[in-house]
Tab-separated table of C-alpha atoms in Angstrom:
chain	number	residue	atom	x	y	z
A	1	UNK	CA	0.000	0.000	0.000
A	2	UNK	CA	1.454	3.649	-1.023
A	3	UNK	CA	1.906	6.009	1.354
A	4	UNK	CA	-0.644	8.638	-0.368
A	5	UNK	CA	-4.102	8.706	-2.003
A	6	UNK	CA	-2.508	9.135	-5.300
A	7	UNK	CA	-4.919	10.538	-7.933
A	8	UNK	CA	-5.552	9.245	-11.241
A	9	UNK	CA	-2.648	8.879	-13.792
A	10	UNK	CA	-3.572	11.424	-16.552
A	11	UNK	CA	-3.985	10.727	-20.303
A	12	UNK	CA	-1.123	13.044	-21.764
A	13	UNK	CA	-1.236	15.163	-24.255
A	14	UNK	CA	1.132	17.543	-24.670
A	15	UNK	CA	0.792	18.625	-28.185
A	16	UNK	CA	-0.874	21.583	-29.766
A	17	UNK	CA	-4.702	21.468	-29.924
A	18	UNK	CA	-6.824	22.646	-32.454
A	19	UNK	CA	-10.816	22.050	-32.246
A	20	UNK	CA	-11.347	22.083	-36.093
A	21	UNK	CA	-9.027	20.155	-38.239
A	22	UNK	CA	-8.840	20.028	-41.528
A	23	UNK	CA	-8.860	16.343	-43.473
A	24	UNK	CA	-5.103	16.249	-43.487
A	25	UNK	CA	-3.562	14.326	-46.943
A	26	UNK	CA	-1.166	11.628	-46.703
A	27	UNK	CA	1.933	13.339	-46.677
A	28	UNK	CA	1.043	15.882	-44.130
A	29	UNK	CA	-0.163	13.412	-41.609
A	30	UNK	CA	3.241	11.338	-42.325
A	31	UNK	CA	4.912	14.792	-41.220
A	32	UNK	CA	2.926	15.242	-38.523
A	33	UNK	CA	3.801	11.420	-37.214
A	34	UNK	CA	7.419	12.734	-37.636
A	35	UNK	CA	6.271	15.402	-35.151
A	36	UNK	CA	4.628	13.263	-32.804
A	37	UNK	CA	7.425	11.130	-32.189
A	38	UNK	CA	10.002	13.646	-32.240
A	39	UNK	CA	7.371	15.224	-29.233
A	40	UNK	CA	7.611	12.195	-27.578
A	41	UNK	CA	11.340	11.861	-27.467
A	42	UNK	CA	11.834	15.103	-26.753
A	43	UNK	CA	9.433	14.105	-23.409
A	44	UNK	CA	10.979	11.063	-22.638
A	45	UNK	CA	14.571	12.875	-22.273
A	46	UNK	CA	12.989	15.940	-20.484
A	47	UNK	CA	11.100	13.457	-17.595
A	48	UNK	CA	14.500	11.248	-17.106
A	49	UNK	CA	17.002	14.009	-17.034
A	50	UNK	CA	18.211	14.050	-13.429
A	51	UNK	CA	19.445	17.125	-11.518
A	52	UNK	CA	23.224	17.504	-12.906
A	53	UNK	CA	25.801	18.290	-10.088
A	54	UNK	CA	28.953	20.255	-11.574
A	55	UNK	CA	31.833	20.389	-9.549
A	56	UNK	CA	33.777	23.403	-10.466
A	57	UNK	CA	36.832	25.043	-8.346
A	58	UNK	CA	35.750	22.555	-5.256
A	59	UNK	CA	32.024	24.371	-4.981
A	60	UNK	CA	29.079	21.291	-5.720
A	61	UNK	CA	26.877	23.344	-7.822
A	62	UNK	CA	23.450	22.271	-8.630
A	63	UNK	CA	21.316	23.064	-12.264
A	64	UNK	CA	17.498	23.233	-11.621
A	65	UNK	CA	16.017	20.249	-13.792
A	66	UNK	CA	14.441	21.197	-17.076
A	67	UNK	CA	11.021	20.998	-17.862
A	68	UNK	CA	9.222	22.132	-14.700
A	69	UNK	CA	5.596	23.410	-14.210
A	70	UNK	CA	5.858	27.277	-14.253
A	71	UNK	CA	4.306	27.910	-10.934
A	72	UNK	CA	2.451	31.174	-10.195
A	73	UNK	CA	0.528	32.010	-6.652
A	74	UNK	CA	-2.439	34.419	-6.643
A	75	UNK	CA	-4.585	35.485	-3.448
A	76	UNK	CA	-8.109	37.337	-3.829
A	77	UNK	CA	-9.889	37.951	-0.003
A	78	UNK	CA	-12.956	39.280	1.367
A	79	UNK	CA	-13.839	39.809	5.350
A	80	UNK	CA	-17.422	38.547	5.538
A	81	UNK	CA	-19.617	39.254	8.819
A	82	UNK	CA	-17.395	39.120	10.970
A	83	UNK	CA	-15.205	42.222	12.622
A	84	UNK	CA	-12.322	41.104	11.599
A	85	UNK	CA	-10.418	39.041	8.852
A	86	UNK	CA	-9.958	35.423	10.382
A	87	UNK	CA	-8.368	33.828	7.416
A	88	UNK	CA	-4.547	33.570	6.256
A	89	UNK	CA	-2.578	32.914	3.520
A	90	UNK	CA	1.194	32.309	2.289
A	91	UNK	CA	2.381	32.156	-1.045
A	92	UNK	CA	5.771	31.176	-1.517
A	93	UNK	CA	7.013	30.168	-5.013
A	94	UNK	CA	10.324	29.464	-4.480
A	95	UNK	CA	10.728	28.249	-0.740
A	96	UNK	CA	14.695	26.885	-1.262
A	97	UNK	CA	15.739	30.113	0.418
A	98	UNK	CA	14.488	29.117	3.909
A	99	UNK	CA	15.989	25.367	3.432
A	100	UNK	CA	18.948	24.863	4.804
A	101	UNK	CA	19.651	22.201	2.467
A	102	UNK	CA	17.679	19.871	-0.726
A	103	UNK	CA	17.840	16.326	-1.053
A	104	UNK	CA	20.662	15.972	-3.828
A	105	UNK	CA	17.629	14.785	-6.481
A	106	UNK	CA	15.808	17.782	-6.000
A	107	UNK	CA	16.380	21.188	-7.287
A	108	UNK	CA	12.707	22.996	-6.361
A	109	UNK	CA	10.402	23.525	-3.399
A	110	UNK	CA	7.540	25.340	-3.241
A	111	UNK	CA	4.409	26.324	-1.039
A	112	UNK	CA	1.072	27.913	-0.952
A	113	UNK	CA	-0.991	27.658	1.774
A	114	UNK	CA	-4.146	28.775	2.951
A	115	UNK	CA	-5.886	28.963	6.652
A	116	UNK	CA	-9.239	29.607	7.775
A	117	UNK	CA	-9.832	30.989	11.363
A	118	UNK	CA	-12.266	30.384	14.039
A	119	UNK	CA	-13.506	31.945	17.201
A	120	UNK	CA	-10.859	34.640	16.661
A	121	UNK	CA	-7.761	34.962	14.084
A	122	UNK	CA	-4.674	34.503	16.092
A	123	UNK	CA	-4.482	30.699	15.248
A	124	UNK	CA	-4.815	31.425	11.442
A	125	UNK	CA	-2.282	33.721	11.741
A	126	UNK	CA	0.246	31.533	14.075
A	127	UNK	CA	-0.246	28.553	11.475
A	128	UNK	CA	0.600	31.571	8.179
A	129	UNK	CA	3.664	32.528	10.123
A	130	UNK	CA	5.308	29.510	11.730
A	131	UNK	CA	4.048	26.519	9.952
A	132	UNK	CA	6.652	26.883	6.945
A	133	UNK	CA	9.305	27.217	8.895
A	134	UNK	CA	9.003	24.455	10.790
A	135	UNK	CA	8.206	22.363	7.530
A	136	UNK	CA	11.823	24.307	6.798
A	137	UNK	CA	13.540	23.042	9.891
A	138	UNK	CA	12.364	19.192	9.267
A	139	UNK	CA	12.660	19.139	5.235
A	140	UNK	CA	14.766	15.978	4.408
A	141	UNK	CA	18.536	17.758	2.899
A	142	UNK	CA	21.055	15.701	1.440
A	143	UNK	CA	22.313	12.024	0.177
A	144	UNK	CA	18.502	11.241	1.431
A	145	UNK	CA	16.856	7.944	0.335
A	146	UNK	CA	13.257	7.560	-0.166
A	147	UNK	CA	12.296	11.130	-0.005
A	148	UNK	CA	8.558	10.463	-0.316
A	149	UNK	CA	8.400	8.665	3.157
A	150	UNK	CA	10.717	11.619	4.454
A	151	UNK	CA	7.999	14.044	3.259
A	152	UNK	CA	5.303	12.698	4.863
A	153	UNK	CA	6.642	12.166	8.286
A	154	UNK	CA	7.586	15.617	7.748
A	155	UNK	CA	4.540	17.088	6.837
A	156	UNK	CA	2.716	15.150	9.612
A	157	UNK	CA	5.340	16.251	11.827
A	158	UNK	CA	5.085	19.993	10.898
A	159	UNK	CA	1.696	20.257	11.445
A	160	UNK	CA	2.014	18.361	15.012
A	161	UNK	CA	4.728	20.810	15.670
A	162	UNK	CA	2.804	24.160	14.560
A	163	UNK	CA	-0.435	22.637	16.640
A	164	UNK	CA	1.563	21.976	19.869
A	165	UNK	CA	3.200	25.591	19.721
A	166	UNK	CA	0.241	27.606	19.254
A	167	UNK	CA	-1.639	25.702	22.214
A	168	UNK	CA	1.306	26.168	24.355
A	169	UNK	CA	1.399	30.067	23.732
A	170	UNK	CA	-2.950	30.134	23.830
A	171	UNK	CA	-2.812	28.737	27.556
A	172	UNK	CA	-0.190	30.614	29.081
A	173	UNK	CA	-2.284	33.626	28.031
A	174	UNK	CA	-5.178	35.148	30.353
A	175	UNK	CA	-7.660	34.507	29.585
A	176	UNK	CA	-6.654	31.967	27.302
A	177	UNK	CA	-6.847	31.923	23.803
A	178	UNK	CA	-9.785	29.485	22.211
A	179	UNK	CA	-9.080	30.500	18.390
A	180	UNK	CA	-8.735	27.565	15.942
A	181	UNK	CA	-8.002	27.393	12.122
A	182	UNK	CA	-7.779	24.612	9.256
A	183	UNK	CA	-4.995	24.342	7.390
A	184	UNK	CA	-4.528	23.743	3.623
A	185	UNK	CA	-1.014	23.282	2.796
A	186	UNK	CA	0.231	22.502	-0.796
A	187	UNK	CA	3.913	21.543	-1.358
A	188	UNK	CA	5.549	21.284	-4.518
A	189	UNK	CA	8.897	19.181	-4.427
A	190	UNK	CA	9.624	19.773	-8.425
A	191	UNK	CA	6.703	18.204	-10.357
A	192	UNK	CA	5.497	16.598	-7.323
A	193	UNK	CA	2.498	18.087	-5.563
A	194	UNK	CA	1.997	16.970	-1.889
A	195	UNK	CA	-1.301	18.529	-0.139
A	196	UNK	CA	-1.907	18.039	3.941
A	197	UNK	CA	-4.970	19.492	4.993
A	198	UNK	CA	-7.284	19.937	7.999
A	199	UNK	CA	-10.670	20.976	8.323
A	200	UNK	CA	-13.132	22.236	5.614
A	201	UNK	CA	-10.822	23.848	3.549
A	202	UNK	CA	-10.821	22.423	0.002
A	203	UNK	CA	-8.168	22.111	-2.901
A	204	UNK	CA	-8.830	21.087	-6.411
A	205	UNK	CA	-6.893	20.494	-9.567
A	206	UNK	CA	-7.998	21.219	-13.060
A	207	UNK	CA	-6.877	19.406	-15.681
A	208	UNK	CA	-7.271	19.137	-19.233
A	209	UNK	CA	-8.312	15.736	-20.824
A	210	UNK	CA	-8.793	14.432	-24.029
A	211	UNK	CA	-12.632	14.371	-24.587
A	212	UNK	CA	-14.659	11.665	-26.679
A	213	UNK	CA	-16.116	13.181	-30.036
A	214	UNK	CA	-14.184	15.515	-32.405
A	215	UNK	CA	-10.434	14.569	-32.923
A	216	UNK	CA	-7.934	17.042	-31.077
A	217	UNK	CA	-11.067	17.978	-28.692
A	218	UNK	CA	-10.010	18.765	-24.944
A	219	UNK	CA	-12.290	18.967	-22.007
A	220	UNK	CA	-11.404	20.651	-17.962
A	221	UNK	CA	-12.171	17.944	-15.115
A	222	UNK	CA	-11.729	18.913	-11.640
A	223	UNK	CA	-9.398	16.547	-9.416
A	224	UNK	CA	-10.380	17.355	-5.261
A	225	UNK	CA	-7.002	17.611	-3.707
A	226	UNK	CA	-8.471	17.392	-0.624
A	227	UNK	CA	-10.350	15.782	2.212
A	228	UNK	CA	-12.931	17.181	4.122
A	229	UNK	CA	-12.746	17.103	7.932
A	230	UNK	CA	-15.984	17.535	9.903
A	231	UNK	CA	-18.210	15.693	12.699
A	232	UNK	CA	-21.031	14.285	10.338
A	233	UNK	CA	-18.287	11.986	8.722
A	234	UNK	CA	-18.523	8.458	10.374
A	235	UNK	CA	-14.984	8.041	11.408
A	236	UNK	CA	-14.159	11.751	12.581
A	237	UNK	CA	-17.864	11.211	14.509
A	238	UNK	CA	-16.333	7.202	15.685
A	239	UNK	CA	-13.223	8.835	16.767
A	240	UNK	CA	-14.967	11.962	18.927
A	241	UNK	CA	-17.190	9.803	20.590
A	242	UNK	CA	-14.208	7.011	21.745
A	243	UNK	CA	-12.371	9.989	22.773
A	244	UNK	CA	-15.525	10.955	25.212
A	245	UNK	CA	-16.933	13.800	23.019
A	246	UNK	CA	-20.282	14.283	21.220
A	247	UNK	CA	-21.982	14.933	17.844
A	248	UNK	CA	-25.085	17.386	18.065
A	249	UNK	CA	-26.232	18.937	15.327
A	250	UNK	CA	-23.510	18.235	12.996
A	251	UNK	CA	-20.784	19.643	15.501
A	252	UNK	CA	-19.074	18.623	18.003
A	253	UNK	CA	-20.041	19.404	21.186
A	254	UNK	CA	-23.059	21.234	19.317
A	255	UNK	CA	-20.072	23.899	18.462
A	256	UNK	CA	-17.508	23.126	16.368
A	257	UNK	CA	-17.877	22.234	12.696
A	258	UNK	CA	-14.602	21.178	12.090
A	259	UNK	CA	-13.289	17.268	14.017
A	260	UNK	CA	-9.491	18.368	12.819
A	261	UNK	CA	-8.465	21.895	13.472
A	262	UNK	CA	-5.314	23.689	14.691
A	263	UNK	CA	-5.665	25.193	18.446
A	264	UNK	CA	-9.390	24.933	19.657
A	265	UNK	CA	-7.474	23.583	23.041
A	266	UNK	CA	-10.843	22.847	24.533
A	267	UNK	CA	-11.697	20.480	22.094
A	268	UNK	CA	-8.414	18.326	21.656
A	269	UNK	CA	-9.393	16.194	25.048
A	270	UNK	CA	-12.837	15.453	22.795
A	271	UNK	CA	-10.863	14.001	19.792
A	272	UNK	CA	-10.382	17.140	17.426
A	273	UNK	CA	-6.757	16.515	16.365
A	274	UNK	CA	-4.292	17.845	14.304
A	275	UNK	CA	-3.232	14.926	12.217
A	276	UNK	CA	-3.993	15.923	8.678
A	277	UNK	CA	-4.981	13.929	4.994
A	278	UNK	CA	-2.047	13.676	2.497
A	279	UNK	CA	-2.367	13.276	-1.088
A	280	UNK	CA	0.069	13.490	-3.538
A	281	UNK	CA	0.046	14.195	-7.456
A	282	UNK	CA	1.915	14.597	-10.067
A	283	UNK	CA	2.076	18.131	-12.251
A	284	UNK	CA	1.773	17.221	-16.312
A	285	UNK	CA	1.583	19.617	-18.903
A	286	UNK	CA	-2.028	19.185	-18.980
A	287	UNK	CA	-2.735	20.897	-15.565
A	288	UNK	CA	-3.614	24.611	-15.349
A	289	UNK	CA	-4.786	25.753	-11.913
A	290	UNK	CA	-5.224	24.667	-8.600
A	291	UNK	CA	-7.346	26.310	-6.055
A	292	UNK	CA	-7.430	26.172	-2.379
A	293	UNK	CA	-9.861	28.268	-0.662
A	294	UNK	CA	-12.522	28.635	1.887
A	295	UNK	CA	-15.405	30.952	1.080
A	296	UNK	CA	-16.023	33.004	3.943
A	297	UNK	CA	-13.577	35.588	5.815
């Protein structure tokens, strides 16, 4: 069994579409066939082409592998009824510069995250401001083996970390502080996307596919990235009510409407925890956007 819920393999196809063709004669499509394969090489030598390490003048310098995703983050927020913004975000596109160190096979990290307070919007803002770091601090570096195992237990580790600090620092306050946020976190180790989440707030994927019909015809699916946390579900309800909590009108305790959140210290002895969903995916040239949001400030 794999580590992640890995989404479905895509059905390439990287060349140029057009949605009305011409009947092409035989020469052309022979050309075209020419193209297709040259295309395919071309791909073939771009997805094995490891990171190159140059040593020059006793420095190890590394070259970024070809043929990455471009990556671009944009934010658009809106305070709803509430006095003040609760939600956070953090959009870094090139994270190497807080890593110490990258596993030798890996030449880019990025991360985009978004968090959506509760009851206040001090834990949003702890989670915007220290969880990346300490994702930073435990990031596998070096001659490391299996990186995808080191990911996860970093990840999972991260937001255990970020969870425990912020509920240290709410009790020693008086009175203390009963704020709680989910936590949408998407990391991008080169093509590799690897999304931890608590809570309600959702990530998607869209992708372009080939469609049935028409030759050269492309249609946009939605892939969730995802997994929704809340008390209705039958094992976040299983788990409150071993822990000694309850389920009352779709919350727990009749309150909360997320089961895994980070803070809400009163509710962690009731089985809200911290331990979040991972999913990973692969980027392909097919993919356009992904979106993680929640819809209210």
């Amino acid at each position: 069994m794999d580590l992640f819920d890995d989404l479905p393999e895509p059905t390439q196809t990287t060349a140029p579409v057009s949605l009305a063709r011409p009947q092409s004669t035989e020469e052309e499509e022979e050309e075209e066939e020419e193209k297709s394969l040259k295309r395919k090489r071309e791909d073939a030598e771009c997805d094995n082409k490891e990171v190159e390490v140059v040593e020059a003048q006793g420095e190890i310098k590394k070259v970024c592998k070809e043929g990455l995703p471009m990556l671009k983050g944009y934010v658009a927020a809106r305070r709803g009824e509430r006095d003040e913004m609760q939600d956070a975000h953090v959009l870094l596109e090139d994270m190497t510069s807080c890593l110490s160190a990258l596993p030798r096979q890996v030449s880019r990290v990025s991360y985009f995250a978004v968090f959506d307070g509760h009851g206040g919007a001090r834990a949003s803002r702890f989670a915007a401001e220290n969880l990346h770091h300490n994702l930073a601090k435990k990031f596998p570096s070096g001659e490391a083996e299996h990186v995808d195992k080191l990911i996860k237990k970093c990840l999972l580790d991260t937001f255990r970390q970020t969870d425990e600090d912020f509920l240290k620092k709410a009790s020693s306050q008086k009175p203390a502080w009963k704020d709680g946020s989910t936590a949408t976190c998407v990391l991008v180790v080169d093509d590799m996307v690897y999304v931890a989440n608590l809570g309600d707030s959702r990530a998607v994927l869209c992708r372009m596919e080939a469609a049935g019909g028409a030759r050269g015809q492309r249609r946009s699916v939605t892939l969730a990235l995802s997994k929704e946390h809340n008390p209705t579900i039958y094992e976040e309800r299983m788990r409150i009510q071993r822990a000694g909590g309850t389920v009352r009108d779709g919350r727990v305790l009749g309150v909360l409407e997320v089961s895994r959140s980070i803070g809400d210290g009163q509710y962690k002895r009731c089985g809200v925890i911290s331990t979040p969903d991972l999913r990973r995916c692969q980027l392909t040239a097919n993919d356009r956007r992904a979106v993680w949001s929640r819809s209210r400030g």
